[in-house]
Amino acid sequence: KYLPTTGRNVNAIVLAASQGSLGDLTKETPKTLLEVNGKSLLATQVDEFNHMGIKDVTVVRGFKKEKVKLTNIKTIDNDDFIGTKELYSLYLAKDQIKENTIISYGDIIFKRYVLHELLNDQNNITLVVDADCDENGADKDFITASEKYDRTNYVGTSVFKKMDSSLPAKEISGEFIGLWKVNSVGAGLAVKALQELSKKGDFKSMTCSDLFNEVAKENTIAVKYISGAWLDVDTLVDFQNAGKL
């Protein structure tokens, strides 16, 4: 069958070094290994990548790294997982940012069509953004884009302006879900920005928003809107506690 990866070298990087702050659930288990419907978030993601023809998957692991072992992945260790954020994990995996690379947070799941549409997108750097997000909550990657999602007249993508967890509601176009893609041009831009940011004293505390905001100063980042169709681990736990999953 036809896959959006056919005839292309596509690889994936999963950023999964953090412990998570879900109390007893993540006391001995990295949050990427929490299970939904009997399967860990990480295994669910890797299976989705494999289903789309992506067999080259690198996982950056950290907390309880010895537990993060699947047969069909490569691993990179972020042993400074306590003192760093996800951007440092990505920096450790920068050699894996290539001609067609999907980058994902290790604590999310998404519907298959989201990955399919992202793979078909032709922009240099494309972020998947949920237009139908809750504008409240801490630690959310809110973005402002050139135009908001419009169901009635929506063609193509919007242009990323900035990302910040504390945007005023009127400026919020959506929430970055933790899934993005680069082509060969975008890979060059991302690696160059990573190398620039790595020289700064506070690099270890930086997040992907710092990377995107840096790249967007001189380059275009595309926003691909979805509406729902994904969950992060915090929401999943809420759902499980409420018996909705």
PDB file of C-alpha atoms in Angstrom:
ATOM      1  CA  LYS A   1       0.000   0.000   0.000  1.00  0.00           C
ATOM      2  CA  TYR A   2       1.053   3.595  -0.508  1.00  0.00           C
ATOM      3  CA  LEU A   3       2.623   5.285   2.493  1.00  0.00           C
ATOM      4  CA  PRO A   4       3.672   8.944   2.742  1.00  0.00           C
ATOM      5  CA  THR A   5       7.166   7.637   3.524  1.00  0.00           C
ATOM      6  CA  THR A   6       7.482   5.571   0.338  1.00  0.00           C
ATOM      7  CA  GLY A   7      10.740   6.312  -1.459  1.00  0.00           C
ATOM      8  CA  ARG A   8      11.962   8.660   1.271  1.00  0.00           C
ATOM      9  CA  ASN A   9      14.345   8.165   4.156  1.00  0.00           C
ATOM     10  CA  VAL A  10      12.280   9.130   7.164  1.00  0.00           C
ATOM     11  CA  ASN A  11      13.406   8.768  10.757  1.00  0.00           C
ATOM     12  CA  ALA A  12      11.966   9.698  14.130  1.00  0.00           C
ATOM     13  CA  ILE A  13      13.356  11.049  17.403  1.00  0.00           C
ATOM     14  CA  VAL A  14      11.371  10.582  20.610  1.00  0.00           C
ATOM     15  CA  LEU A  15      12.301  12.824  23.555  1.00  0.00           C
ATOM     16  CA  ALA A  16      11.620  10.648  26.588  1.00  0.00           C
ATOM     17  CA  ALA A  17      14.198  11.461  29.258  1.00  0.00           C
ATOM     18  CA  SER A  18      12.027  13.046  31.917  1.00  0.00           C
ATOM     19  CA  GLN A  19      10.536  11.339  34.930  1.00  0.00           C
ATOM     20  CA  GLY A  20       7.263  13.189  34.900  1.00  0.00           C
ATOM     21  CA  SER A  21       5.512  14.519  37.989  1.00  0.00           C
ATOM     22  CA  LEU A  22       2.618  12.141  38.401  1.00  0.00           C
ATOM     23  CA  GLY A  23       3.260  11.053  41.961  1.00  0.00           C
ATOM     24  CA  ASP A  24       3.366   7.313  42.535  1.00  0.00           C
ATOM     25  CA  LEU A  25       2.768   6.596  38.848  1.00  0.00           C
ATOM     26  CA  THR A  26       6.176   7.955  37.879  1.00  0.00           C
ATOM     27  CA  LYS A  27       8.043   7.169  41.091  1.00  0.00           C
ATOM     28  CA  GLU A  28       9.862   4.224  39.519  1.00  0.00           C
ATOM     29  CA  THR A  29       8.664   4.495  35.930  1.00  0.00           C
ATOM     30  CA  PRO A  30       9.431   7.108  33.260  1.00  0.00           C
ATOM     31  CA  LYS A  31       6.220   8.694  32.065  1.00  0.00           C
ATOM     32  CA  THR A  32       6.828   7.467  28.499  1.00  0.00           C
ATOM     33  CA  LEU A  33       6.278   3.927  29.849  1.00  0.00           C
ATOM     34  CA  LEU A  34       2.889   4.593  31.433  1.00  0.00           C
ATOM     35  CA  GLU A  35       0.326   2.355  29.785  1.00  0.00           C
ATOM     36  CA  VAL A  36      -2.837   3.126  27.902  1.00  0.00           C
ATOM     37  CA  ASN A  37      -5.016   0.197  26.919  1.00  0.00           C
ATOM     38  CA  GLY A  38      -2.270  -2.197  28.009  1.00  0.00           C
ATOM     39  CA  LYS A  39       0.498  -0.626  25.935  1.00  0.00           C
ATOM     40  CA  SER A  40       3.052   2.012  26.925  1.00  0.00           C
ATOM     41  CA  LEU A  41       2.944   5.458  25.350  1.00  0.00           C
ATOM     42  CA  LEU A  42       6.383   4.817  23.868  1.00  0.00           C
ATOM     43  CA  ALA A  43       5.455   1.456  22.348  1.00  0.00           C
ATOM     44  CA  THR A  44       2.253   3.019  20.989  1.00  0.00           C
ATOM     45  CA  GLN A  45       4.261   5.770  19.271  1.00  0.00           C
ATOM     46  CA  VAL A  46       6.910   3.406  17.914  1.00  0.00           C
ATOM     47  CA  ASP A  47       4.169   1.149  16.514  1.00  0.00           C
ATOM     48  CA  GLU A  48       2.551   4.151  14.818  1.00  0.00           C
ATOM     49  CA  PHE A  49       5.886   5.148  13.281  1.00  0.00           C
ATOM     50  CA  ASN A  50       6.512   1.590  12.107  1.00  0.00           C
ATOM     51  CA  HIS A  51       3.010   1.394  10.640  1.00  0.00           C
ATOM     52  CA  MET A  52       3.821   4.477   8.552  1.00  0.00           C
ATOM     53  CA  GLY A  53       7.032   2.883   7.299  1.00  0.00           C
ATOM     54  CA  ILE A  54       9.364   4.658   9.755  1.00  0.00           C
ATOM     55  CA  LYS A  55      11.703   1.981  11.088  1.00  0.00           C
ATOM     56  CA  ASP A  56      14.581   4.244  12.172  1.00  0.00           C
ATOM     57  CA  VAL A  57      13.483   5.457  15.615  1.00  0.00           C
ATOM     58  CA  THR A  58      15.861   7.001  18.181  1.00  0.00           C
ATOM     59  CA  VAL A  59      14.677   7.439  21.762  1.00  0.00           C
ATOM     60  CA  VAL A  60      16.451   9.859  24.106  1.00  0.00           C
ATOM     61  CA  ARG A  61      16.056   8.301  27.538  1.00  0.00           C
ATOM     62  CA  GLY A  62      17.077   9.460  31.004  1.00  0.00           C
ATOM     63  CA  PHE A  63      15.150   8.651  34.162  1.00  0.00           C
ATOM     64  CA  LYS A  64      15.250   4.866  34.843  1.00  0.00           C
ATOM     65  CA  LYS A  65      16.824   4.510  31.411  1.00  0.00           C
ATOM     66  CA  GLU A  66      17.354   0.768  31.813  1.00  0.00           C
ATOM     67  CA  LYS A  67      13.575   0.330  31.659  1.00  0.00           C
ATOM     68  CA  VAL A  68      13.348   2.084  28.292  1.00  0.00           C
ATOM     69  CA  LYS A  69      14.145  -0.816  26.019  1.00  0.00           C
ATOM     70  CA  LEU A  70      12.224  -1.855  22.953  1.00  0.00           C
ATOM     71  CA  THR A  71      13.679  -4.197  20.360  1.00  0.00           C
ATOM     72  CA  ASN A  72      13.182  -1.845  17.413  1.00  0.00           C
ATOM     73  CA  ILE A  73      14.686   1.410  18.710  1.00  0.00           C
ATOM     74  CA  LYS A  74      18.082   3.057  19.033  1.00  0.00           C
ATOM     75  CA  THR A  75      18.733   4.887  22.290  1.00  0.00           C
ATOM     76  CA  ILE A  76      20.685   7.960  23.355  1.00  0.00           C
ATOM     77  CA  ASP A  77      21.159   8.628  27.064  1.00  0.00           C
ATOM     78  CA  ASN A  78      20.560  11.993  28.692  1.00  0.00           C
ATOM     79  CA  ASP A  79      22.118  11.241  32.065  1.00  0.00           C
ATOM     80  CA  ASP A  80      21.612  14.860  33.117  1.00  0.00           C
ATOM     81  CA  PHE A  81      17.824  14.453  32.878  1.00  0.00           C
ATOM     82  CA  ILE A  82      17.247  16.088  36.279  1.00  0.00           C
ATOM     83  CA  GLY A  83      19.087  19.293  35.365  1.00  0.00           C
ATOM     84  CA  THR A  84      17.884  19.639  31.775  1.00  0.00           C
ATOM     85  CA  LYS A  85      14.767  20.040  29.667  1.00  0.00           C
ATOM     86  CA  GLU A  86      13.740  18.472  26.361  1.00  0.00           C
ATOM     87  CA  LEU A  87      15.857  20.815  24.234  1.00  0.00           C
ATOM     88  CA  TYR A  88      19.031  19.401  25.747  1.00  0.00           C
ATOM     89  CA  SER A  89      17.802  15.891  24.929  1.00  0.00           C
ATOM     90  CA  LEU A  90      17.236  16.995  21.338  1.00  0.00           C
ATOM     91  CA  TYR A  91      20.727  18.496  21.261  1.00  0.00           C
ATOM     92  CA  LEU A  92      22.172  15.121  22.254  1.00  0.00           C
ATOM     93  CA  ALA A  93      20.303  13.598  19.296  1.00  0.00           C
ATOM     94  CA  LYS A  94      21.160  16.374  16.818  1.00  0.00           C
ATOM     95  CA  ASP A  95      23.035  13.974  14.510  1.00  0.00           C
ATOM     96  CA  GLN A  96      19.718  12.201  13.977  1.00  0.00           C
ATOM     97  CA  ILE A  97      18.049  15.377  12.649  1.00  0.00           C
ATOM     98  CA  LYS A  98      18.254  14.570   8.940  1.00  0.00           C
ATOM     99  CA  GLU A  99      16.458  14.974   5.639  1.00  0.00           C
ATOM    100  CA  ASN A 100      12.990  13.884   6.825  1.00  0.00           C
ATOM    101  CA  THR A 101      12.780  13.698  10.590  1.00  0.00           C
ATOM    102  CA  ILE A 102       9.753  13.486  12.866  1.00  0.00           C
ATOM    103  CA  ILE A 103      10.403  14.696  16.420  1.00  0.00           C
ATOM    104  CA  SER A 104       8.006  13.800  19.190  1.00  0.00           C
ATOM    105  CA  TYR A 105       7.617  14.164  22.921  1.00  0.00           C
ATOM    106  CA  GLY A 106       7.568  10.777  24.638  1.00  0.00           C
ATOM    107  CA  ASP A 107       4.460  11.464  26.703  1.00  0.00           C
ATOM    108  CA  ILE A 108       1.811  11.914  24.006  1.00  0.00           C
ATOM    109  CA  ILE A 109      -0.375   9.752  21.788  1.00  0.00           C
ATOM    110  CA  PHE A 110      -2.055  10.917  18.615  1.00  0.00           C
ATOM    111  CA  LYS A 111      -4.407   9.581  15.987  1.00  0.00           C
ATOM    112  CA  ARG A 112      -2.820   8.009  12.935  1.00  0.00           C
ATOM    113  CA  TYR A 113      -4.086  10.614  10.484  1.00  0.00           C
ATOM    114  CA  VAL A 114      -2.163  13.329  12.354  1.00  0.00           C
ATOM    115  CA  LEU A 115       1.140  11.607  11.567  1.00  0.00           C
ATOM    116  CA  HIS A 116      -0.006  10.895   8.004  1.00  0.00           C
ATOM    117  CA  GLU A 117      -0.813  14.554   7.343  1.00  0.00           C
ATOM    118  CA  LEU A 118       2.430  15.713   8.915  1.00  0.00           C
ATOM    119  CA  LEU A 119       4.431  13.354   6.693  1.00  0.00           C
ATOM    120  CA  ASN A 120       2.675  14.719   3.618  1.00  0.00           C
ATOM    121  CA  ASP A 121       3.470  18.316   4.551  1.00  0.00           C
ATOM    122  CA  GLN A 122       6.136  19.928   2.348  1.00  0.00           C
ATOM    123  CA  ASN A 123       7.283  22.809   4.550  1.00  0.00           C
ATOM    124  CA  ASN A 124      10.824  23.039   5.938  1.00  0.00           C
ATOM    125  CA  ILE A 125       9.681  22.920   9.558  1.00  0.00           C
ATOM    126  CA  THR A 126       6.112  22.076  10.525  1.00  0.00           C
ATOM    127  CA  LEU A 127       4.583  22.028  14.005  1.00  0.00           C
ATOM    128  CA  VAL A 128       1.339  20.208  14.798  1.00  0.00           C
ATOM    129  CA  VAL A 129      -0.917  22.552  16.774  1.00  0.00           C
ATOM    130  CA  ASP A 130      -4.270  21.797  18.385  1.00  0.00           C
ATOM    131  CA  ALA A 131      -6.616  24.669  17.596  1.00  0.00           C
ATOM    132  CA  ASP A 132      -9.211  23.276  19.971  1.00  0.00           C
ATOM    133  CA  CYS A 133      -7.165  23.652  23.136  1.00  0.00           C
ATOM    134  CA  ASP A 134      -8.034  24.603  26.678  1.00  0.00           C
ATOM    135  CA  GLU A 135      -6.550  28.059  27.144  1.00  0.00           C
ATOM    136  CA  ASN A 136      -5.984  27.453  30.842  1.00  0.00           C
ATOM    137  CA  GLY A 137      -3.391  25.308  32.541  1.00  0.00           C
ATOM    138  CA  ALA A 138       0.273  25.412  33.402  1.00  0.00           C
ATOM    139  CA  ASP A 139       3.178  24.298  31.222  1.00  0.00           C
ATOM    140  CA  LYS A 140       1.254  24.375  27.971  1.00  0.00           C
ATOM    141  CA  ASP A 141       3.056  25.272  24.761  1.00  0.00           C
ATOM    142  CA  PHE A 142       0.702  27.930  23.433  1.00  0.00           C
ATOM    143  CA  ILE A 143       1.469  29.410  20.045  1.00  0.00           C
ATOM    144  CA  THR A 144       0.560  32.519  18.123  1.00  0.00           C
ATOM    145  CA  ALA A 145       0.264  32.065  14.367  1.00  0.00           C
ATOM    146  CA  SER A 146      -0.383  34.341  11.405  1.00  0.00           C
ATOM    147  CA  GLU A 147      -3.974  33.180  11.271  1.00  0.00           C
ATOM    148  CA  LYS A 148      -6.221  31.118  13.447  1.00  0.00           C
ATOM    149  CA  TYR A 149      -7.822  27.862  12.431  1.00  0.00           C
ATOM    150  CA  ASP A 150     -11.009  28.356  10.454  1.00  0.00           C
ATOM    151  CA  ARG A 151     -13.186  25.357   9.706  1.00  0.00           C
ATOM    152  CA  THR A 152     -15.157  27.042   6.950  1.00  0.00           C
ATOM    153  CA  ASN A 153     -12.310  28.440   4.904  1.00  0.00           C
ATOM    154  CA  TYR A 154      -9.160  26.637   5.785  1.00  0.00           C
ATOM    155  CA  VAL A 155      -6.587  25.699   3.224  1.00  0.00           C
ATOM    156  CA  GLY A 156      -2.981  24.846   3.894  1.00  0.00           C
ATOM    157  CA  THR A 157      -1.025  25.961   6.874  1.00  0.00           C
ATOM    158  CA  SER A 158      -0.500  29.048   8.959  1.00  0.00           C
ATOM    159  CA  VAL A 159       2.815  30.672   9.858  1.00  0.00           C
ATOM    160  CA  PHE A 160       4.253  30.355  13.369  1.00  0.00           C
ATOM    161  CA  LYS A 161       4.907  33.639  15.180  1.00  0.00           C
ATOM    162  CA  LYS A 162       5.879  32.655  18.721  1.00  0.00           C
ATOM    163  CA  MET A 163       5.492  30.041  21.441  1.00  0.00           C
ATOM    164  CA  ASP A 164       5.057  30.777  25.131  1.00  0.00           C
ATOM    165  CA  SER A 165       3.340  29.041  28.041  1.00  0.00           C
ATOM    166  CA  SER A 166       1.975  32.363  29.289  1.00  0.00           C
ATOM    167  CA  LEU A 167       0.361  33.957  26.240  1.00  0.00           C
ATOM    168  CA  PRO A 168      -2.726  36.115  26.823  1.00  0.00           C
ATOM    169  CA  ALA A 169      -5.850  34.260  25.704  1.00  0.00           C
ATOM    170  CA  LYS A 170      -6.514  36.618  22.778  1.00  0.00           C
ATOM    171  CA  GLU A 171      -3.112  35.790  21.292  1.00  0.00           C
ATOM    172  CA  ILE A 172      -3.462  32.008  21.529  1.00  0.00           C
ATOM    173  CA  SER A 173      -3.925  30.296  18.159  1.00  0.00           C
ATOM    174  CA  GLY A 174      -3.538  26.822  19.627  1.00  0.00           C
ATOM    175  CA  GLU A 175      -1.381  24.449  21.640  1.00  0.00           C
ATOM    176  CA  PHE A 176       1.708  22.731  20.244  1.00  0.00           C
ATOM    177  CA  ILE A 177       1.131  19.014  20.829  1.00  0.00           C
ATOM    178  CA  GLY A 178       4.795  17.990  20.947  1.00  0.00           C
ATOM    179  CA  LEU A 179       5.011  16.628  17.386  1.00  0.00           C
ATOM    180  CA  TRP A 180       6.902  18.284  14.531  1.00  0.00           C
ATOM    181  CA  LYS A 181       8.820  17.550  11.370  1.00  0.00           C
ATOM    182  CA  VAL A 182      11.783  18.877   9.409  1.00  0.00           C
ATOM    183  CA  ASN A 183      12.960  18.306   5.852  1.00  0.00           C
ATOM    184  CA  SER A 184      16.623  18.655   4.881  1.00  0.00           C
ATOM    185  CA  VAL A 185      16.463  22.479   4.844  1.00  0.00           C
ATOM    186  CA  GLY A 186      14.581  22.538   8.150  1.00  0.00           C
ATOM    187  CA  ALA A 187      17.060  20.076   9.655  1.00  0.00           C
ATOM    188  CA  GLY A 188      19.895  22.463   8.837  1.00  0.00           C
ATOM    189  CA  LEU A 189      18.025  25.373  10.415  1.00  0.00           C
ATOM    190  CA  ALA A 190      17.190  23.395  13.557  1.00  0.00           C
ATOM    191  CA  VAL A 191      20.737  22.083  14.054  1.00  0.00           C
ATOM    192  CA  LYS A 192      22.235  25.538  13.468  1.00  0.00           C
ATOM    193  CA  ALA A 193      19.887  27.072  16.053  1.00  0.00           C
ATOM    194  CA  LEU A 194      20.626  24.252  18.517  1.00  0.00           C
ATOM    195  CA  GLN A 195      24.337  24.904  18.174  1.00  0.00           C
ATOM    196  CA  GLU A 196      23.854  28.654  18.683  1.00  0.00           C
ATOM    197  CA  LEU A 197      21.644  28.186  21.737  1.00  0.00           C
ATOM    198  CA  SER A 198      24.003  25.583  23.229  1.00  0.00           C
ATOM    199  CA  LYS A 199      26.589  28.336  23.732  1.00  0.00           C
ATOM    200  CA  LYS A 200      24.296  30.177  26.141  1.00  0.00           C
ATOM    201  CA  GLY A 201      24.646  29.765  29.878  1.00  0.00           C
ATOM    202  CA  ASP A 202      21.023  28.794  30.423  1.00  0.00           C
ATOM    203  CA  PHE A 203      20.873  26.243  27.603  1.00  0.00           C
ATOM    204  CA  LYS A 204      20.105  23.328  29.916  1.00  0.00           C
ATOM    205  CA  SER A 205      16.917  24.992  31.091  1.00  0.00           C
ATOM    206  CA  MET A 206      15.683  25.771  27.570  1.00  0.00           C
ATOM    207  CA  THR A 207      12.729  24.081  25.917  1.00  0.00           C
ATOM    208  CA  CYS A 208      11.632  23.528  22.342  1.00  0.00           C
ATOM    209  CA  SER A 209       9.845  26.883  22.471  1.00  0.00           C
ATOM    210  CA  ASP A 210      13.251  28.572  22.734  1.00  0.00           C
ATOM    211  CA  LEU A 211      14.367  26.699  19.626  1.00  0.00           C
ATOM    212  CA  PHE A 212      11.276  27.577  17.597  1.00  0.00           C
ATOM    213  CA  ASN A 213      11.366  31.229  18.655  1.00  0.00           C
ATOM    214  CA  GLU A 214      15.045  31.380  17.664  1.00  0.00           C
ATOM    215  CA  VAL A 215      14.498  29.789  14.240  1.00  0.00           C
ATOM    216  CA  ALA A 216      11.432  31.951  13.575  1.00  0.00           C
ATOM    217  CA  LYS A 217      13.472  35.162  13.896  1.00  0.00           C
ATOM    218  CA  GLU A 218      14.766  34.681  10.353  1.00  0.00           C
ATOM    219  CA  ASN A 219      12.925  31.668   8.937  1.00  0.00           C
ATOM    220  CA  THR A 220       9.402  30.467   8.353  1.00  0.00           C
ATOM    221  CA  ILE A 221       7.946  27.723  10.525  1.00  0.00           C
ATOM    222  CA  ALA A 222       4.631  26.282   9.377  1.00  0.00           C
ATOM    223  CA  VAL A 223       1.731  25.439  11.669  1.00  0.00           C
ATOM    224  CA  LYS A 224      -0.449  22.440  10.842  1.00  0.00           C
ATOM    225  CA  TYR A 225      -3.714  22.653  12.712  1.00  0.00           C
ATOM    226  CA  ILE A 226      -5.625  19.733  14.123  1.00  0.00           C
ATOM    227  CA  SER A 227      -8.668  19.718  16.372  1.00  0.00           C
ATOM    228  CA  GLY A 228      -8.277  17.336  19.274  1.00  0.00           C
ATOM    229  CA  ALA A 229      -7.046  13.896  18.106  1.00  0.00           C
ATOM    230  CA  TRP A 230      -4.210  13.695  20.665  1.00  0.00           C
ATOM    231  CA  LEU A 231      -3.638  13.390  24.396  1.00  0.00           C
ATOM    232  CA  ASP A 232      -0.706  13.988  26.686  1.00  0.00           C
ATOM    233  CA  VAL A 233       0.062  11.872  29.709  1.00  0.00           C
ATOM    234  CA  ASP A 234      -1.311  14.396  32.231  1.00  0.00           C
ATOM    235  CA  THR A 235      -4.671  14.424  30.473  1.00  0.00           C
ATOM    236  CA  LEU A 236      -4.585  10.647  30.092  1.00  0.00           C
ATOM    237  CA  VAL A 237      -4.122  10.242  33.823  1.00  0.00           C
ATOM    238  CA  ASP A 238      -7.035  12.607  34.411  1.00  0.00           C
ATOM    239  CA  PHE A 239      -9.138  10.505  32.029  1.00  0.00           C
ATOM    240  CA  GLN A 240      -8.099   7.231  33.636  1.00  0.00           C
ATOM    241  CA  ASN A 241      -8.911   8.593  37.067  1.00  0.00           C
ATOM    242  CA  ALA A 242     -12.308   9.636  35.761  1.00  0.00           C
ATOM    243  CA  GLY A 243     -12.849   6.182  34.206  1.00  0.00           C
ATOM    244  CA  LYS A 244     -13.157   7.614  30.686  1.00  0.00           C
ATOM    245  CA  LEU A 245     -10.412   5.649  29.003  1.00  0.00           C
TER     246      LEU A 245
END
